[in-house]
Amino acid sequence: MTLPNQLGPSGEDAAFAAIAAIARQEAGLALHSGKRSMLESRLACRLHRLGLKDYQAYHGFLCSPRGKDERHQLVMALTTKISQFFREPHHFQRLQTTVLPPLLNAAKHGERIRLWSAGCAHGQEAYSLAMTAVDLLPDAHRYDLRILATDIDTTAIQKARSGRFSQAYHSQIPAPSRAAHTKASGLEFEMSDQTRHLIRFRQHNLHAIWPMRQGFDVIMCRNVLIYFDSNAQLRLLQRFAAALNPGGWLFLGHSERVVGHAQFFLQPAGDTAYLRKNCPEGRVLE
């Protein structure tokens, strides 16, 4: 991989642009000049930890042989890990009433069912999916039903895998699900074995090669597209469409929409919910 390493004459302004270019190359992140203050606040601790005096020095470190691991730290610093249980409740209502019942019935008849929480942060979304499934099918763990939960941040994935959360999050879970799927553990609570069994947590960069080969029935990728420019958004939407089984569902964040050529493959099916269509004649999904 060739990293942008020519700063030119404009000092810190050029360093900002060059660091933003690395973030785009590493993870597709779009950091325009209006996000300068955000970049400075997010990276101040990285400069302090590395003992670097300014962004020019930081850029030089990123481009050095020693900077490989730091490029990952850069991406983690620039992505927000905000999540909550049952965020955007209308999505989970649709899952409970429309999407999951036929899928769970298919699972009971031996079919393979796969759900994906892409950009799962600390795991609340994935566990919300699992709780919804188990509420509908208490012995879901007996069938070929799995939830893949991925995030680019390895620290977030470790936290998610632990299944332990602050009591501050407990009230976000509806009371019946709280009683059925959580138990207190000191100042925290932990998720039940039934929900844990359904989820596989993995570190994954959506901008890189996807190792997954088989289709998904549901993909939730909410409040992730907002980090990317329009070209990267379109590319990601097309990849999601290709990863979905025909008739599969894609759920986006409240401010995100399917745009461009991706509309040929994903049709609106509710508020920020989309159904995977068969490819139109003459069009091919990658």
Short mmCIF file of C-alpha atoms in Angstrom, two decimals:
data_model
loop_
_atom_site.label_atom_id
_atom_site.label_comp_id
_atom_site.label_asym_id
_atom_site.label_seq_id
_atom_site.Cartn_x
_atom_site.Cartn_y
_atom_site.Cartn_z
CA MET A 1 0.00 0.00 0.00
CA THR A 2 1.33 3.43 -0.94
CA LEU A 3 0.59 6.11 1.63
CA PRO A 4 0.25 9.83 0.85
CA ASN A 5 3.51 11.26 2.15
CA GLN A 6 4.14 14.57 0.40
CA LEU A 7 3.02 17.47 2.54
CA GLY A 8 3.99 20.42 0.39
CA PRO A 9 4.49 23.94 1.76
CA SER A 10 1.41 24.55 3.91
CA GLY A 11 2.55 22.95 7.16
CA GLU A 12 -0.19 21.80 9.51
CA ASP A 13 -2.95 22.36 6.93
CA ALA A 14 -1.18 20.00 4.58
CA ALA A 15 -0.59 17.55 7.43
CA PHE A 16 -4.34 17.52 8.14
CA ALA A 17 -5.09 16.81 4.47
CA ALA A 18 -2.45 14.06 4.32
CA ILE A 19 -3.71 12.38 7.51
CA ALA A 20 -7.27 12.59 6.17
CA ALA A 21 -6.06 10.93 2.96
CA ILE A 22 -4.57 8.06 4.98
CA ALA A 23 -7.85 7.64 6.89
CA ARG A 24 -9.69 7.51 3.57
CA GLN A 25 -7.25 4.95 2.18
CA GLU A 26 -7.33 2.78 5.29
CA ALA A 27 -11.08 2.75 5.95
CA GLY A 28 -12.88 4.93 3.42
CA LEU A 29 -13.42 7.71 5.98
CA ALA A 30 -14.36 11.11 4.57
CA LEU A 31 -12.70 13.91 6.55
CA HIS A 32 -13.21 17.28 4.88
CA SER A 33 -11.68 20.50 6.20
CA GLY A 34 -14.79 21.21 8.25
CA LYS A 35 -13.86 18.28 10.49
CA ARG A 36 -10.49 19.75 11.41
CA SER A 37 -11.48 20.47 15.01
CA MET A 38 -12.82 16.93 15.41
CA LEU A 39 -9.59 15.50 14.06
CA GLU A 40 -7.52 17.60 16.44
CA SER A 41 -9.56 16.66 19.51
CA ARG A 42 -9.63 12.94 18.62
CA LEU A 43 -5.91 12.71 17.86
CA ALA A 44 -4.53 14.82 20.70
CA CYS A 45 -4.17 11.76 22.92
CA ARG A 46 -2.39 9.84 20.13
CA LEU A 47 0.19 12.60 19.73
CA HIS A 48 0.68 12.73 23.49
CA ARG A 49 1.07 8.96 23.79
CA LEU A 50 3.59 8.86 20.96
CA GLY A 51 5.48 11.92 22.20
CA LEU A 52 4.96 13.81 18.93
CA LYS A 53 4.75 17.58 18.85
CA ASP A 54 2.45 18.26 15.89
CA TYR A 55 0.50 16.79 13.00
CA GLN A 56 3.43 16.94 10.63
CA ALA A 57 5.37 14.67 12.97
CA TYR A 58 2.34 12.41 13.34
CA HIS A 59 1.94 12.15 9.58
CA GLY A 60 5.60 11.23 9.25
CA PHE A 61 5.16 8.49 11.84
CA LEU A 62 2.10 7.12 10.04
CA CYS A 63 4.11 6.83 6.83
CA SER A 64 7.10 5.20 8.50
CA PRO A 65 7.64 1.42 8.77
CA ARG A 66 6.71 1.71 12.46
CA GLY A 67 3.38 3.35 11.64
CA LYS A 68 1.44 0.30 10.47
CA ASP A 69 -0.26 -0.34 13.82
CA GLU A 70 -0.79 3.36 14.36
CA ARG A 71 -2.82 3.62 11.15
CA HIS A 72 -5.30 1.25 12.78
CA GLN A 73 -5.28 3.40 15.92
CA LEU A 74 -5.97 6.43 13.70
CA VAL A 75 -9.10 4.83 12.27
CA MET A 76 -10.31 3.72 15.71
CA ALA A 77 -9.83 7.25 17.07
CA LEU A 78 -11.88 8.75 14.25
CA THR A 79 -14.88 6.43 14.45
CA THR A 80 -17.55 6.95 17.10
CA LYS A 81 -18.55 3.99 19.29
CA ILE A 82 -22.06 5.10 20.17
CA SER A 83 -24.65 2.36 20.35
CA GLN A 84 -27.58 1.32 22.45
CA PHE A 85 -29.98 -1.54 22.85
CA PHE A 86 -32.99 -1.53 20.52
CA ARG A 87 -31.93 1.72 18.90
CA GLU A 88 -34.54 2.88 16.36
CA PRO A 89 -37.29 0.67 17.79
CA HIS A 90 -39.29 0.61 14.54
CA HIS A 91 -36.58 -1.59 13.03
CA PHE A 92 -36.93 -4.16 15.79
CA GLN A 93 -40.71 -4.02 15.58
CA ARG A 94 -40.43 -4.84 11.87
CA LEU A 95 -37.97 -7.63 12.63
CA GLN A 96 -40.32 -9.09 15.23
CA THR A 97 -43.51 -8.91 13.17
CA THR A 98 -42.42 -9.24 9.54
CA VAL A 99 -38.81 -10.21 8.97
CA LEU A 100 -37.86 -12.85 11.52
CA PRO A 101 -40.97 -15.09 11.75
CA PRO A 102 -40.57 -16.62 8.24
CA LEU A 103 -36.79 -16.86 8.70
CA LEU A 104 -37.13 -18.63 12.03
CA ASN A 105 -39.71 -20.98 10.55
CA ALA A 106 -37.24 -21.77 7.76
CA ALA A 107 -34.55 -22.42 10.37
CA LYS A 108 -36.84 -24.91 12.10
CA HIS A 109 -37.05 -26.75 8.77
CA GLY A 110 -33.28 -27.02 8.47
CA GLU A 111 -32.45 -23.91 6.45
CA ARG A 112 -29.37 -21.78 7.08
CA ILE A 113 -30.22 -18.28 8.39
CA ARG A 114 -27.62 -15.53 8.77
CA LEU A 115 -27.91 -11.99 10.17
CA TRP A 116 -25.13 -9.40 10.18
CA SER A 117 -24.63 -6.41 12.47
CA ALA A 118 -22.06 -4.39 10.51
CA GLY A 119 -20.36 -1.68 12.54
CA CYS A 120 -21.59 -3.24 15.78
CA ALA A 121 -19.54 -1.01 18.13
CA HIS A 122 -19.81 -2.52 21.64
CA GLY A 123 -22.40 -5.08 20.59
CA GLN A 124 -25.72 -3.69 21.77
CA GLU A 125 -27.24 -4.01 18.30
CA ALA A 126 -26.14 -7.62 17.89
CA TYR A 127 -27.50 -8.58 21.30
CA SER A 128 -30.77 -6.78 20.47
CA LEU A 129 -31.03 -8.93 17.34
CA ALA A 130 -30.33 -12.05 19.39
CA MET A 131 -32.90 -11.16 22.05
CA THR A 132 -35.53 -10.51 19.39
CA ALA A 133 -34.83 -13.88 17.78
CA VAL A 134 -34.85 -15.80 21.06
CA ASP A 135 -38.06 -14.12 22.19
CA LEU A 136 -39.69 -15.53 19.05
CA LEU A 137 -37.87 -18.88 19.11
CA PRO A 138 -36.59 -19.76 22.61
CA ASP A 139 -34.56 -22.74 21.36
CA ALA A 140 -32.99 -20.76 18.50
CA HIS A 141 -29.56 -22.07 19.48
CA ARG A 142 -30.60 -25.55 18.26
CA TYR A 143 -30.85 -24.40 14.64
CA ASP A 144 -28.53 -23.11 11.93
CA LEU A 145 -29.15 -19.50 12.92
CA ARG A 146 -26.19 -17.20 13.53
CA ILE A 147 -25.54 -13.48 13.91
CA LEU A 148 -22.26 -12.08 12.63
CA ALA A 149 -21.25 -8.88 14.43
CA THR A 150 -18.29 -6.91 13.06
CA ASP A 151 -16.50 -3.66 13.74
CA ILE A 152 -13.19 -2.17 12.64
CA ASP A 153 -12.26 -1.42 16.27
CA THR A 154 -10.62 -4.42 17.95
CA THR A 155 -11.11 -2.92 21.42
CA ALA A 156 -14.84 -2.49 20.77
CA ILE A 157 -15.08 -6.09 19.59
CA GLN A 158 -13.40 -7.34 22.77
CA LYS A 159 -15.89 -5.37 24.84
CA ALA A 160 -18.80 -6.67 22.79
CA ARG A 161 -17.63 -10.27 23.08
CA SER A 162 -17.57 -9.99 26.88
CA GLY A 163 -21.35 -9.49 26.93
CA ARG A 164 -21.07 -7.21 29.95
CA PHE A 165 -22.52 -3.70 30.08
CA SER A 166 -22.96 -0.87 32.54
CA GLN A 167 -26.24 -0.79 34.43
CA ALA A 168 -26.86 2.56 32.72
CA TYR A 169 -27.81 0.63 29.57
CA HIS A 170 -30.20 -1.76 31.33
CA SER A 171 -33.30 0.43 31.02
CA GLN A 172 -32.92 0.47 27.21
CA ILE A 173 -33.98 -3.18 27.11
CA PRO A 174 -37.74 -3.83 27.34
CA ALA A 175 -38.67 -5.30 30.72
CA PRO A 176 -39.62 -8.80 29.47
CA SER A 177 -36.33 -9.10 27.59
CA ARG A 178 -34.39 -7.77 30.58
CA ALA A 179 -35.86 -10.50 32.75
CA ALA A 180 -35.29 -13.24 30.19
CA HIS A 181 -31.86 -12.35 28.79
CA THR A 182 -29.80 -10.47 31.38
CA LYS A 183 -28.54 -10.94 34.90
CA ALA A 184 -26.93 -8.51 37.32
CA SER A 185 -23.20 -8.70 37.92
CA GLY A 186 -22.04 -6.04 40.36
CA LEU A 187 -22.23 -2.61 38.75
CA GLU A 188 -22.80 -4.27 35.39
CA PHE A 189 -25.17 -6.77 33.85
CA GLU A 190 -24.35 -9.59 31.48
CA MET A 191 -26.15 -11.18 28.58
CA SER A 192 -27.61 -14.67 28.75
CA ASP A 193 -25.97 -17.73 27.26
CA GLN A 194 -28.88 -18.07 24.81
CA THR A 195 -28.07 -14.72 23.22
CA ARG A 196 -24.29 -15.18 23.33
CA HIS A 197 -24.56 -18.54 21.56
CA LEU A 198 -26.09 -16.94 18.46
CA ILE A 199 -23.42 -14.26 17.92
CA ARG A 200 -19.95 -14.42 16.41
CA PHE A 201 -17.92 -11.24 16.94
CA ARG A 202 -15.18 -10.44 14.41
CA GLN A 203 -12.91 -7.51 13.62
CA HIS A 204 -13.61 -6.39 10.08
CA ASN A 205 -12.90 -3.37 7.87
CA LEU A 206 -15.87 -2.74 5.57
CA HIS A 207 -13.53 -0.94 3.19
CA ALA A 208 -11.28 -4.00 2.78
CA ILE A 209 -11.74 -7.51 1.37
CA TRP A 210 -14.77 -9.36 2.73
CA PRO A 211 -14.03 -12.96 3.73
CA MET A 212 -17.75 -13.86 3.95
CA ARG A 213 -18.87 -15.93 1.00
CA GLN A 214 -22.45 -17.02 1.76
CA GLY A 215 -25.53 -14.82 1.69
CA PHE A 216 -27.20 -12.96 4.52
CA ASP A 217 -30.90 -12.71 5.22
CA VAL A 218 -30.63 -9.50 7.26
CA ILE A 219 -27.90 -6.84 7.37
CA MET A 220 -28.04 -3.97 9.85
CA CYS A 221 -25.53 -1.22 9.10
CA ARG A 222 -26.81 1.84 10.86
CA ASN A 223 -25.02 5.17 11.21
CA VAL A 224 -21.93 3.88 9.40
CA LEU A 225 -22.44 5.25 5.88
CA ILE A 226 -22.27 8.77 7.30
CA TYR A 227 -18.51 8.34 7.73
CA PHE A 228 -17.93 7.79 3.99
CA ASP A 229 -18.01 9.99 0.91
CA SER A 230 -20.65 9.38 -1.78
CA ASN A 231 -18.49 7.05 -3.87
CA ALA A 232 -17.58 4.90 -0.87
CA GLN A 233 -21.24 4.85 0.22
CA LEU A 234 -22.37 3.62 -3.18
CA ARG A 235 -19.66 0.97 -3.27
CA LEU A 236 -20.64 -0.27 0.19
CA LEU A 237 -24.36 -0.36 -0.65
CA GLN A 238 -23.61 -2.41 -3.76
CA ARG A 239 -21.52 -4.82 -1.70
CA PHE A 240 -24.32 -5.17 0.85
CA ALA A 241 -26.79 -5.90 -1.95
CA ALA A 242 -24.44 -8.55 -3.33
CA ALA A 243 -24.07 -10.08 0.16
CA LEU A 244 -27.84 -10.34 0.70
CA ASN A 245 -29.92 -13.27 -0.42
CA PRO A 246 -32.73 -12.25 -2.81
CA GLY A 247 -35.51 -10.98 -0.58
CA GLY A 248 -33.02 -10.20 2.18
CA TRP A 249 -33.33 -7.06 4.29
CA LEU A 250 -30.96 -4.11 4.74
CA PHE A 251 -31.49 -1.67 7.62
CA LEU A 252 -29.72 1.71 7.61
CA GLY A 253 -29.50 4.58 10.08
CA HIS A 254 -32.19 7.25 10.36
CA SER A 255 -30.27 9.75 8.19
CA GLU A 256 -29.00 7.25 5.60
CA ARG A 257 -30.57 6.29 2.27
CA VAL A 258 -29.90 3.94 -0.63
CA VAL A 259 -28.70 6.07 -3.53
CA GLY A 260 -27.31 5.82 -7.05
CA HIS A 261 -27.03 2.50 -8.86
CA ALA A 262 -27.70 0.64 -5.61
CA GLN A 263 -31.37 1.51 -6.10
CA PHE A 264 -31.47 -1.05 -8.91
CA PHE A 265 -30.86 -3.78 -6.33
CA LEU A 266 -32.40 -2.47 -3.12
CA GLN A 267 -36.02 -1.33 -2.95
CA PRO A 268 -37.55 0.71 -0.10
CA ALA A 269 -39.61 -1.42 2.30
CA GLY A 270 -40.28 0.93 5.19
CA ASP A 271 -38.45 3.65 7.08
CA THR A 272 -34.73 3.13 6.25
CA ALA A 273 -35.46 -0.53 5.48
CA TYR A 274 -34.73 -2.07 2.08
CA LEU A 275 -35.38 -5.36 0.31
CA ARG A 276 -32.85 -7.02 -1.98
CA LYS A 277 -34.27 -7.38 -5.47
CA ASN A 278 -33.15 -9.76 -8.18
CA CYS A 279 -30.59 -8.11 -10.46
CA PRO A 280 -32.28 -6.27 -13.36
CA GLU A 281 -31.45 -7.64 -16.79
CA GLY A 282 -28.09 -6.40 -17.98
CA ARG A 283 -26.90 -5.41 -14.52
CA VAL A 284 -24.46 -7.40 -12.44
CA LEU A 285 -23.66 -7.08 -8.75
CA GLU A 286 -20.03 -7.45 -7.76
#
